[in-house]
mmCIF file of C-alpha atoms in Angstrom:
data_model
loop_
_atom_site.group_PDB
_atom_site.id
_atom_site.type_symbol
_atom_site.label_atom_id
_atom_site.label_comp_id
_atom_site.label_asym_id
_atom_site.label_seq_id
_atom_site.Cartn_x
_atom_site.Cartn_y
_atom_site.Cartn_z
ATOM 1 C CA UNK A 1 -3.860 15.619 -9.369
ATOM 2 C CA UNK A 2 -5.515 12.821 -10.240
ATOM 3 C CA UNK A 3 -6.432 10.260 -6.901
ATOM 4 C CA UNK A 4 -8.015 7.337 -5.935
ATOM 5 C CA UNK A 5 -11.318 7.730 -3.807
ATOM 6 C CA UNK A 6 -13.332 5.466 -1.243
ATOM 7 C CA UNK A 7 -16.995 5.838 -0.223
ATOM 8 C CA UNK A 8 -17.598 5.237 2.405
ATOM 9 C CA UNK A 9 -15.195 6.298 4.923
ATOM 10 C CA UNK A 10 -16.621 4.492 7.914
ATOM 11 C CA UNK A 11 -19.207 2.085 7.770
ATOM 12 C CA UNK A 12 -20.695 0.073 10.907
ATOM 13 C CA UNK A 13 -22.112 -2.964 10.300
ATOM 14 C CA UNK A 14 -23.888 -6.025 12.528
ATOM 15 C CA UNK A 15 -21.723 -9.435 12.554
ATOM 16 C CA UNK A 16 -23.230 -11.600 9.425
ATOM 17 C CA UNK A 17 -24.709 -8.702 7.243
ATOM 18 C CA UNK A 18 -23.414 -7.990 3.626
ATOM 19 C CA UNK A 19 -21.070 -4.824 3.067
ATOM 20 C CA UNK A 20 -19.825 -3.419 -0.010
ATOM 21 C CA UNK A 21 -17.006 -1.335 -0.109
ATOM 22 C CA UNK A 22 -16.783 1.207 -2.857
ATOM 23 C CA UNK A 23 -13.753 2.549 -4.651
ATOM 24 C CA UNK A 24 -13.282 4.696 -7.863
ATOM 25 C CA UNK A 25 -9.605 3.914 -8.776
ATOM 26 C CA UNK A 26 -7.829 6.544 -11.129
ATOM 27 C CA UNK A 27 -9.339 6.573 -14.778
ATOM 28 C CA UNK A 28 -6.801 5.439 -16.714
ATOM 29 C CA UNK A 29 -5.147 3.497 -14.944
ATOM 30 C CA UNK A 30 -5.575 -0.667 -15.626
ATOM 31 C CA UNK A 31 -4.640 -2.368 -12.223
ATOM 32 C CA UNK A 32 -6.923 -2.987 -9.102
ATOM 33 C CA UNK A 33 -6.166 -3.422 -5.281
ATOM 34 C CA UNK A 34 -7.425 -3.889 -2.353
ATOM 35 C CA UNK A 35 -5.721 -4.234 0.926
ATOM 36 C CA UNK A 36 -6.704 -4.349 4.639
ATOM 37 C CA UNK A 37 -4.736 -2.927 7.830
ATOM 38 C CA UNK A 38 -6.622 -4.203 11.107
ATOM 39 C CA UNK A 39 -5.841 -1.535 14.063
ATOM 40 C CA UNK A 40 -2.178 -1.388 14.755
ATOM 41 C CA UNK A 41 -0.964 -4.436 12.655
ATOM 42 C CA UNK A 42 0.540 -3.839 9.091
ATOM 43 C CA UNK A 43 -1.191 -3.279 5.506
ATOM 44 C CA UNK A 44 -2.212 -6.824 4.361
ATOM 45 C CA UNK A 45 -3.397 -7.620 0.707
ATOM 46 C CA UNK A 46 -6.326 -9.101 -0.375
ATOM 47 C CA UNK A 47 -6.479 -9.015 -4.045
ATOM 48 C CA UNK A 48 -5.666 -7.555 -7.255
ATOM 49 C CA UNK A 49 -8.247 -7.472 -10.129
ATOM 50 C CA UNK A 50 -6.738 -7.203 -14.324
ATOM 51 C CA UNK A 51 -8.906 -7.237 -17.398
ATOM 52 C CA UNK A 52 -12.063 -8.051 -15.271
ATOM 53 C CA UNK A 53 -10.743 -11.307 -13.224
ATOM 54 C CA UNK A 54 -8.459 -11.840 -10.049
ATOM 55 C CA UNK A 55 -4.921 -11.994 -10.963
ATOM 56 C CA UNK A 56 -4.021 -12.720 -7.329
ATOM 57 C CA UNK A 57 -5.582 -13.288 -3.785
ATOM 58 C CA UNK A 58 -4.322 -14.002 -0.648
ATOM 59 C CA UNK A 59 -5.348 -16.821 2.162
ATOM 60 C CA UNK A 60 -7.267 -13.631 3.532
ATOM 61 C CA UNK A 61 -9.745 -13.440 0.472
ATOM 62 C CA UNK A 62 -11.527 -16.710 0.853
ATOM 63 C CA UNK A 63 -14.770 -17.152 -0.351
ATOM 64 C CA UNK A 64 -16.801 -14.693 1.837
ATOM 65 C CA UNK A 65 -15.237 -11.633 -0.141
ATOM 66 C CA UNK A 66 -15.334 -11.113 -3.605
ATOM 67 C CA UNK A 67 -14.635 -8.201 -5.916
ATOM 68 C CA UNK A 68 -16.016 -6.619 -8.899
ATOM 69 C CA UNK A 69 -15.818 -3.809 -11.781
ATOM 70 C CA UNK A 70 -19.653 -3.480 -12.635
ATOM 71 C CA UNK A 71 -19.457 -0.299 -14.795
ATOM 72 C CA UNK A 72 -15.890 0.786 -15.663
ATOM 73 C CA UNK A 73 -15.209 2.985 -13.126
ATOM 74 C CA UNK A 74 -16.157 1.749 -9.850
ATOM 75 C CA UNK A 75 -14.041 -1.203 -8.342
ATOM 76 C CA UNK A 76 -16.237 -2.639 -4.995
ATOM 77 C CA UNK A 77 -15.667 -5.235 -2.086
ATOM 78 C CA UNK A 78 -17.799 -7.178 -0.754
ATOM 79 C CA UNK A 79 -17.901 -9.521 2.049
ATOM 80 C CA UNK A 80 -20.987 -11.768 2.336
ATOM 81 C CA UNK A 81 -21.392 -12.434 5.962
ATOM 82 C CA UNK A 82 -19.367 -10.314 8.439
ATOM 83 C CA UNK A 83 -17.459 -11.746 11.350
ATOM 84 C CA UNK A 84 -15.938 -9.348 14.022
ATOM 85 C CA UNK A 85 -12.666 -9.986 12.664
ATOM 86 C CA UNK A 86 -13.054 -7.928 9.374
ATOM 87 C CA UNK A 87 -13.127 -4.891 11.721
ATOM 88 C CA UNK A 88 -10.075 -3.197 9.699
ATOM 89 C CA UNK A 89 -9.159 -0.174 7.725
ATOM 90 C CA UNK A 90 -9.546 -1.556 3.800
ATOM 91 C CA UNK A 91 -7.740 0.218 1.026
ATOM 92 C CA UNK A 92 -7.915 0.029 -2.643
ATOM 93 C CA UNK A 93 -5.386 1.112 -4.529
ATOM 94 C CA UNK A 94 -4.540 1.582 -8.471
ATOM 95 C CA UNK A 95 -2.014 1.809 -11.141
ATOM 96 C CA UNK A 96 -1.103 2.109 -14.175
ATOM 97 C CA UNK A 97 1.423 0.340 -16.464
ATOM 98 C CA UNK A 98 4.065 1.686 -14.830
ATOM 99 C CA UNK A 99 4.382 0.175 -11.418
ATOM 100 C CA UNK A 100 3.579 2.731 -8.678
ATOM 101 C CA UNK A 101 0.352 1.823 -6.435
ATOM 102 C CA UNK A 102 -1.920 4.903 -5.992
ATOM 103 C CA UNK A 103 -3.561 4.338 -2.680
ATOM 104 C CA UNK A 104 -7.312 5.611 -1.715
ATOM 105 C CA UNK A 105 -7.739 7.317 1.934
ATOM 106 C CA UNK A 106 -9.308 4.135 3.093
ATOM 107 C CA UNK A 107 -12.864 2.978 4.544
ATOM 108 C CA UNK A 108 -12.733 1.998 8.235
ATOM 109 C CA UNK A 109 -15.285 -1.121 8.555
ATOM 110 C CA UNK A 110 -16.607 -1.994 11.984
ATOM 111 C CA UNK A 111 -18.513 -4.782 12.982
ATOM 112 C CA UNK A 112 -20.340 -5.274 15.909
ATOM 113 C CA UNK B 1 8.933 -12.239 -2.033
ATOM 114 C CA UNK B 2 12.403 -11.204 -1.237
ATOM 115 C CA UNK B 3 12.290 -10.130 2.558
ATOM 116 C CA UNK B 4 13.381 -6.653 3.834
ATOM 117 C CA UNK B 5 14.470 -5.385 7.499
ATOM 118 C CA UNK B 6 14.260 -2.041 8.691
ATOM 119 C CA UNK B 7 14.905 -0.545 11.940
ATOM 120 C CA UNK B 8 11.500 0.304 14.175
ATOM 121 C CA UNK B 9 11.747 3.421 14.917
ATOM 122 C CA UNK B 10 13.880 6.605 14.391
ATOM 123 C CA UNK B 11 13.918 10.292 15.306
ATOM 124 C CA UNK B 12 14.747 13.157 13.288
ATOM 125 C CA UNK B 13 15.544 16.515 13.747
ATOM 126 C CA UNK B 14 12.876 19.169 11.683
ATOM 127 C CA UNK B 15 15.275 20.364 8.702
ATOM 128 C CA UNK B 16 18.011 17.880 8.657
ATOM 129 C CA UNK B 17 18.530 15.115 6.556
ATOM 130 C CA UNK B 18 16.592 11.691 7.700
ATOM 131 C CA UNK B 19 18.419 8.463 6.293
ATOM 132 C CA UNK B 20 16.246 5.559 6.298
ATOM 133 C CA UNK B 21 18.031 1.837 5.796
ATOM 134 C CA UNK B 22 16.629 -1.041 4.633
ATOM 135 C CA UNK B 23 18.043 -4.318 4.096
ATOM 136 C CA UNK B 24 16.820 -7.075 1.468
ATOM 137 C CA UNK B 25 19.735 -9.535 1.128
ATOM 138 C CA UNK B 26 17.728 -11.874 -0.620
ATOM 139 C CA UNK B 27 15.747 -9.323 -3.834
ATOM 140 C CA UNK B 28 16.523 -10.943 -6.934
ATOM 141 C CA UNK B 29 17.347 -9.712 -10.011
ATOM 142 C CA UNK B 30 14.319 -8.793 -11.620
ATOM 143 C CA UNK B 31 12.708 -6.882 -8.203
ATOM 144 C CA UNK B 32 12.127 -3.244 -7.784
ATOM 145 C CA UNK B 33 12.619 -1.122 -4.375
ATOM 146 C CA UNK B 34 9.537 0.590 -3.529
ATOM 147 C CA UNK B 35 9.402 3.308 -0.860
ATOM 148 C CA UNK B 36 5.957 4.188 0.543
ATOM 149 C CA UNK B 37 4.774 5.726 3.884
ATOM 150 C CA UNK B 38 1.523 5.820 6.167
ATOM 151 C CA UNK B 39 0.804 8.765 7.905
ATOM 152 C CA UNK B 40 -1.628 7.822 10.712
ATOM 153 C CA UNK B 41 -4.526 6.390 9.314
ATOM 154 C CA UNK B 42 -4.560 7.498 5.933
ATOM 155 C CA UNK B 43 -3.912 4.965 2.715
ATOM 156 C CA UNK B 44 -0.049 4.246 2.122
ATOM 157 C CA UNK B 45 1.454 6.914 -0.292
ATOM 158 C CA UNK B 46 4.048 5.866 -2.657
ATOM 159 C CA UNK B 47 7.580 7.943 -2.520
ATOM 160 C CA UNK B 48 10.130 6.533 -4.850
ATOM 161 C CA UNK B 49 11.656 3.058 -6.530
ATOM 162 C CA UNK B 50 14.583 2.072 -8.193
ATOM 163 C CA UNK B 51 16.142 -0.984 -9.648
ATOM 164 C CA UNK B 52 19.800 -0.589 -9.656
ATOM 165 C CA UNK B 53 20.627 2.976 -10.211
ATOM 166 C CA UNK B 54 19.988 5.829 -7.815
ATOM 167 C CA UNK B 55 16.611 7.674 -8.003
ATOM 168 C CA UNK B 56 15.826 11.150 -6.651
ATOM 169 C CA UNK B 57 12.229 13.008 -7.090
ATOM 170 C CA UNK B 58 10.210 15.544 -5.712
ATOM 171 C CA UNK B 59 10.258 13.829 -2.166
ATOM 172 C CA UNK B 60 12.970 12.012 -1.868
ATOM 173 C CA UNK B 61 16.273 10.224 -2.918
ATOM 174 C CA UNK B 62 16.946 6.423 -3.054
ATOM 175 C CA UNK B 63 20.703 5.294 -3.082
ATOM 176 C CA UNK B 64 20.910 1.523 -3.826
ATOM 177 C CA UNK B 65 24.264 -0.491 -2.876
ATOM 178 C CA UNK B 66 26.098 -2.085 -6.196
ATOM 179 C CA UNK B 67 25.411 -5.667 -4.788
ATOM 180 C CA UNK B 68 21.141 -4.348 -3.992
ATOM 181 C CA UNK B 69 20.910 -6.460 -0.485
ATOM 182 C CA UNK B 70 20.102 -3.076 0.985
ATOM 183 C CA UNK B 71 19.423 0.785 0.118
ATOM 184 C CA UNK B 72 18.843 4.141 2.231
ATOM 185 C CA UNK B 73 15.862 6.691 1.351
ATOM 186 C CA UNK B 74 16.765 9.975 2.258
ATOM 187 C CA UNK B 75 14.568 12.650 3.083
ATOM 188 C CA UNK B 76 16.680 15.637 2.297
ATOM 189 C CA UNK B 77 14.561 18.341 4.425
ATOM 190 C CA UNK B 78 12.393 16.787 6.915
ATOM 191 C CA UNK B 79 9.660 18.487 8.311
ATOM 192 C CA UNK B 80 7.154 17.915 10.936
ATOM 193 C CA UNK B 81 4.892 16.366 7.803
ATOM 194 C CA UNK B 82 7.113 13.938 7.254
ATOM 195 C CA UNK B 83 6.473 11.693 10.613
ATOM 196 C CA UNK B 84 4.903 8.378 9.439
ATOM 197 C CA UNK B 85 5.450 5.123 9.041
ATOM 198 C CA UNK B 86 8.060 4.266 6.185
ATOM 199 C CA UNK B 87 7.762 1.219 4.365
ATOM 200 C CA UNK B 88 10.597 -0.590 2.284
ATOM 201 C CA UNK B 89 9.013 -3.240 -0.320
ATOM 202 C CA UNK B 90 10.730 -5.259 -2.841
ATOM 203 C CA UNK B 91 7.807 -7.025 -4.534
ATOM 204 C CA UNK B 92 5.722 -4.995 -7.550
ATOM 205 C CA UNK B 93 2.471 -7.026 -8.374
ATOM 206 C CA UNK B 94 1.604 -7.055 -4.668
ATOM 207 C CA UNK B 95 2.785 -5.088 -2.043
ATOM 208 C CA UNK B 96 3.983 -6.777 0.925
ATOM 209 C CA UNK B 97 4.168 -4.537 3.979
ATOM 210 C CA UNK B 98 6.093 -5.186 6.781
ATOM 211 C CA UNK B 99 6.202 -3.184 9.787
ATOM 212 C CA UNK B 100 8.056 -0.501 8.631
ATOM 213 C CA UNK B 101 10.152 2.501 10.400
ATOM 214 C CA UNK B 102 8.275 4.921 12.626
ATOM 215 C CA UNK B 103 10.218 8.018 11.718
ATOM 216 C CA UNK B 104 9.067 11.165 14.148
ATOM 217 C CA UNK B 105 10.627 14.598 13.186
ATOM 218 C CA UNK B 106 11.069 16.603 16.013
ATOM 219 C CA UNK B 107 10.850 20.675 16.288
#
């Protein structure tokens, strides 16, 4: 079965460095995620990506994150400068048209 | 995005039948009722929707009142496996996730 992967699964980075968070969403599917779950609080979402631009963000995804598609098949995060408070668990998920989110097993991000 | 309200926590006995309410008075026409789950620390897995009729796959069943201000997911066999956190959603383009139901099946 077809499923959504993340690379890598914990990363560890110092407060202000760059991180990019990779995800291969399923191929054929048209309709890119991500969401973050800091420890013990609830699944939040950050963005979802159609036809190669944002079709939604939340207050969360301000201008230190942004997302891209550079070849087709990977979907990556990035956050410019981290601050201790992106420690979190961040998912990407995908679908297709039909409306069911395929989730990845997440990447756990620590900063330090 | 129409709000939904679950209960916190529930136990279940391994092989019986676990009923899980939710409540979303306000889901307008147009919205879906998504069913996903966490199991600890792992990406949310989708389980079942519905719109207005009653849905039943693989994993589960989803009963939907006539009105829609609330629905039950029923797990028809629950097994050790199936302790996680269940999450009722009424929003498709997003998910919103609230805090879900902690079910724990118990030997």
């Amino acid at each position: 079965e077809p499923e959504v992967t993340q690379t890598p699964s914990h990363q560890v980075t110092q407060m202000g460095q760059e991180v990019i968070l990779r995800c291969v969403p399923i191929s054929n599917h048209l309709y890119f995620y991500w969401y973050r779950q800091i420890l013990g609080q609830k699944v939040e979402f950050l963005v979802s990506f159609y036809n190669n631009e944002i079709s939604e963000k939340s207050e969360i995804f301000d201008d230190q994150f942004s997302v891209e598609r550079p070849d087709g098949s990977n979907f990556t995060l990035k956050i410019r400068s981290t601050k201790l408070e992106d420690s979190a668990m961040y998912f990407c998920a995908s679908r297709d048209r039909i409306y069911e989110q395929y989730f990845g097993p997440g990447t756990r991000l620590t900063v330090t | 995005d129409a709000k939904t309200t679950q209960p916190p926590s529930m136990d279940c006995a391994e092989g019986r039948a676990a009923n899980l309410p939710c409540n979303h008075s306000t889901i307008s026409g147009n919205e879906y009722v998504y069913w996903y789950r966490q199991i600890h620390s792992q990406g949310p897995q989708y389980i079942i929707h519905g719109l207005k009729n009653n849905e039943t796959n693989e994993m589960a069943s989803l009963i939907i009142t006539e009105d829609r201000k609330s629905s039950t997911l029923i797990l028809p066999h629950a097994t050790l496996r199936d302790t996680a956190v269940y999450y009722c959603i009424v929003r498709v383009i997003k998910l919103s996730f609230g805090a879900g139901t902690t079910v724990t099946v118990r030997a």
